[in-house]
């Protein structure tokens, strides 16, 4: 039984769905919003509405974008012959922060996990092969030289990297496939790696 009025309970319930927000924190945030000015509270509601309406996925790399192509794919100064493969759009941010990487990205939308029912066709792996494949593979223009597999250093991330490496070797033997150097905390997500460690892992990447 809730002790809150239904609208307040609804807000608490919605807030508690956010990652890392338990029921107690959700209540605190709800009361904070109730005390806030109408302007501040509604600015938050508007910001949420705007991202949901305006942000989609880049048609090339599946990173977040407010246009058909994301800013990175549109940038002519980036090296389009170098593709860094990551699991989620949030993984692009720590790699950009290192300032070590001048290539483009490919966001898979997760990692392979047969136990959770995530199979290769659930990720954007075929799209990656298309980008890298050139004339023979269809889709790509054959200008990709290297694919850096920057999936998380977790069991599922490693399995995903191995699966994609095998697929690329088979389809495009001329393209270099590399993996981030060790040194990243095993089992952790890329998101939480510090810039220096991640920068070293990038520059010390090894061919697989
Ligand atoms: Zn893009």
Tab-separated table of N, CA and C and ligand atoms in Angstrom, residues 58-63 69-73 105, ligand 1:
chain	number	residue	atom	x	y	z
A	58	UNK	N	22.209	6.584	-36.081
A	58	UNK	CA	22.900	6.884	-37.341
A	58	UNK	C	22.701	5.735	-38.324
A	59	UNK	N	22.393	6.062	-39.566
A	59	UNK	CA	22.101	5.009	-40.547
A	59	UNK	C	23.367	4.245	-40.957
A	60	UNK	N	24.533	4.807	-40.649
A	60	UNK	CA	25.781	4.136	-41.012
A	60	UNK	C	26.332	3.326	-39.839
A	61	UNK	N	26.481	3.990	-38.677
A	61	UNK	CA	27.206	3.340	-37.573
A	61	UNK	C	26.324	2.985	-36.378
A	62	UNK	N	25.081	3.449	-36.354
A	62	UNK	CA	24.124	3.155	-35.282
A	62	UNK	C	24.468	3.817	-33.955
A	63	UNK	N	25.321	4.839	-34.027
A	63	UNK	CA	25.528	5.704	-32.872
A	63	UNK	C	24.301	6.619	-32.777
A	69	UNK	N	22.721	10.846	-40.388
A	69	UNK	CA	24.074	10.401	-40.052
A	69	UNK	C	24.590	11.170	-38.848
A	70	UNK	N	25.340	10.477	-37.971
A	70	UNK	CA	25.856	11.132	-36.773
A	70	UNK	C	26.988	12.086	-37.155
A	71	UNK	N	27.378	12.904	-36.191
A	71	UNK	CA	28.417	13.904	-36.458
A	71	UNK	C	29.757	13.269	-36.830
A	72	UNK	N	30.041	12.135	-36.225
A	72	UNK	CA	31.331	11.474	-36.484
A	72	UNK	C	31.368	10.944	-37.916
A	73	UNK	N	30.287	10.305	-38.361
A	73	UNK	CA	30.243	9.795	-39.736
A	73	UNK	C	30.278	10.932	-40.752
A	105	UNK	N	33.076	4.705	-36.052
A	105	UNK	CA	32.585	3.657	-35.145
A	105	UNK	C	31.573	2.743	-35.817
B	1	LIG	ZN1	27.483	7.393	-37.547
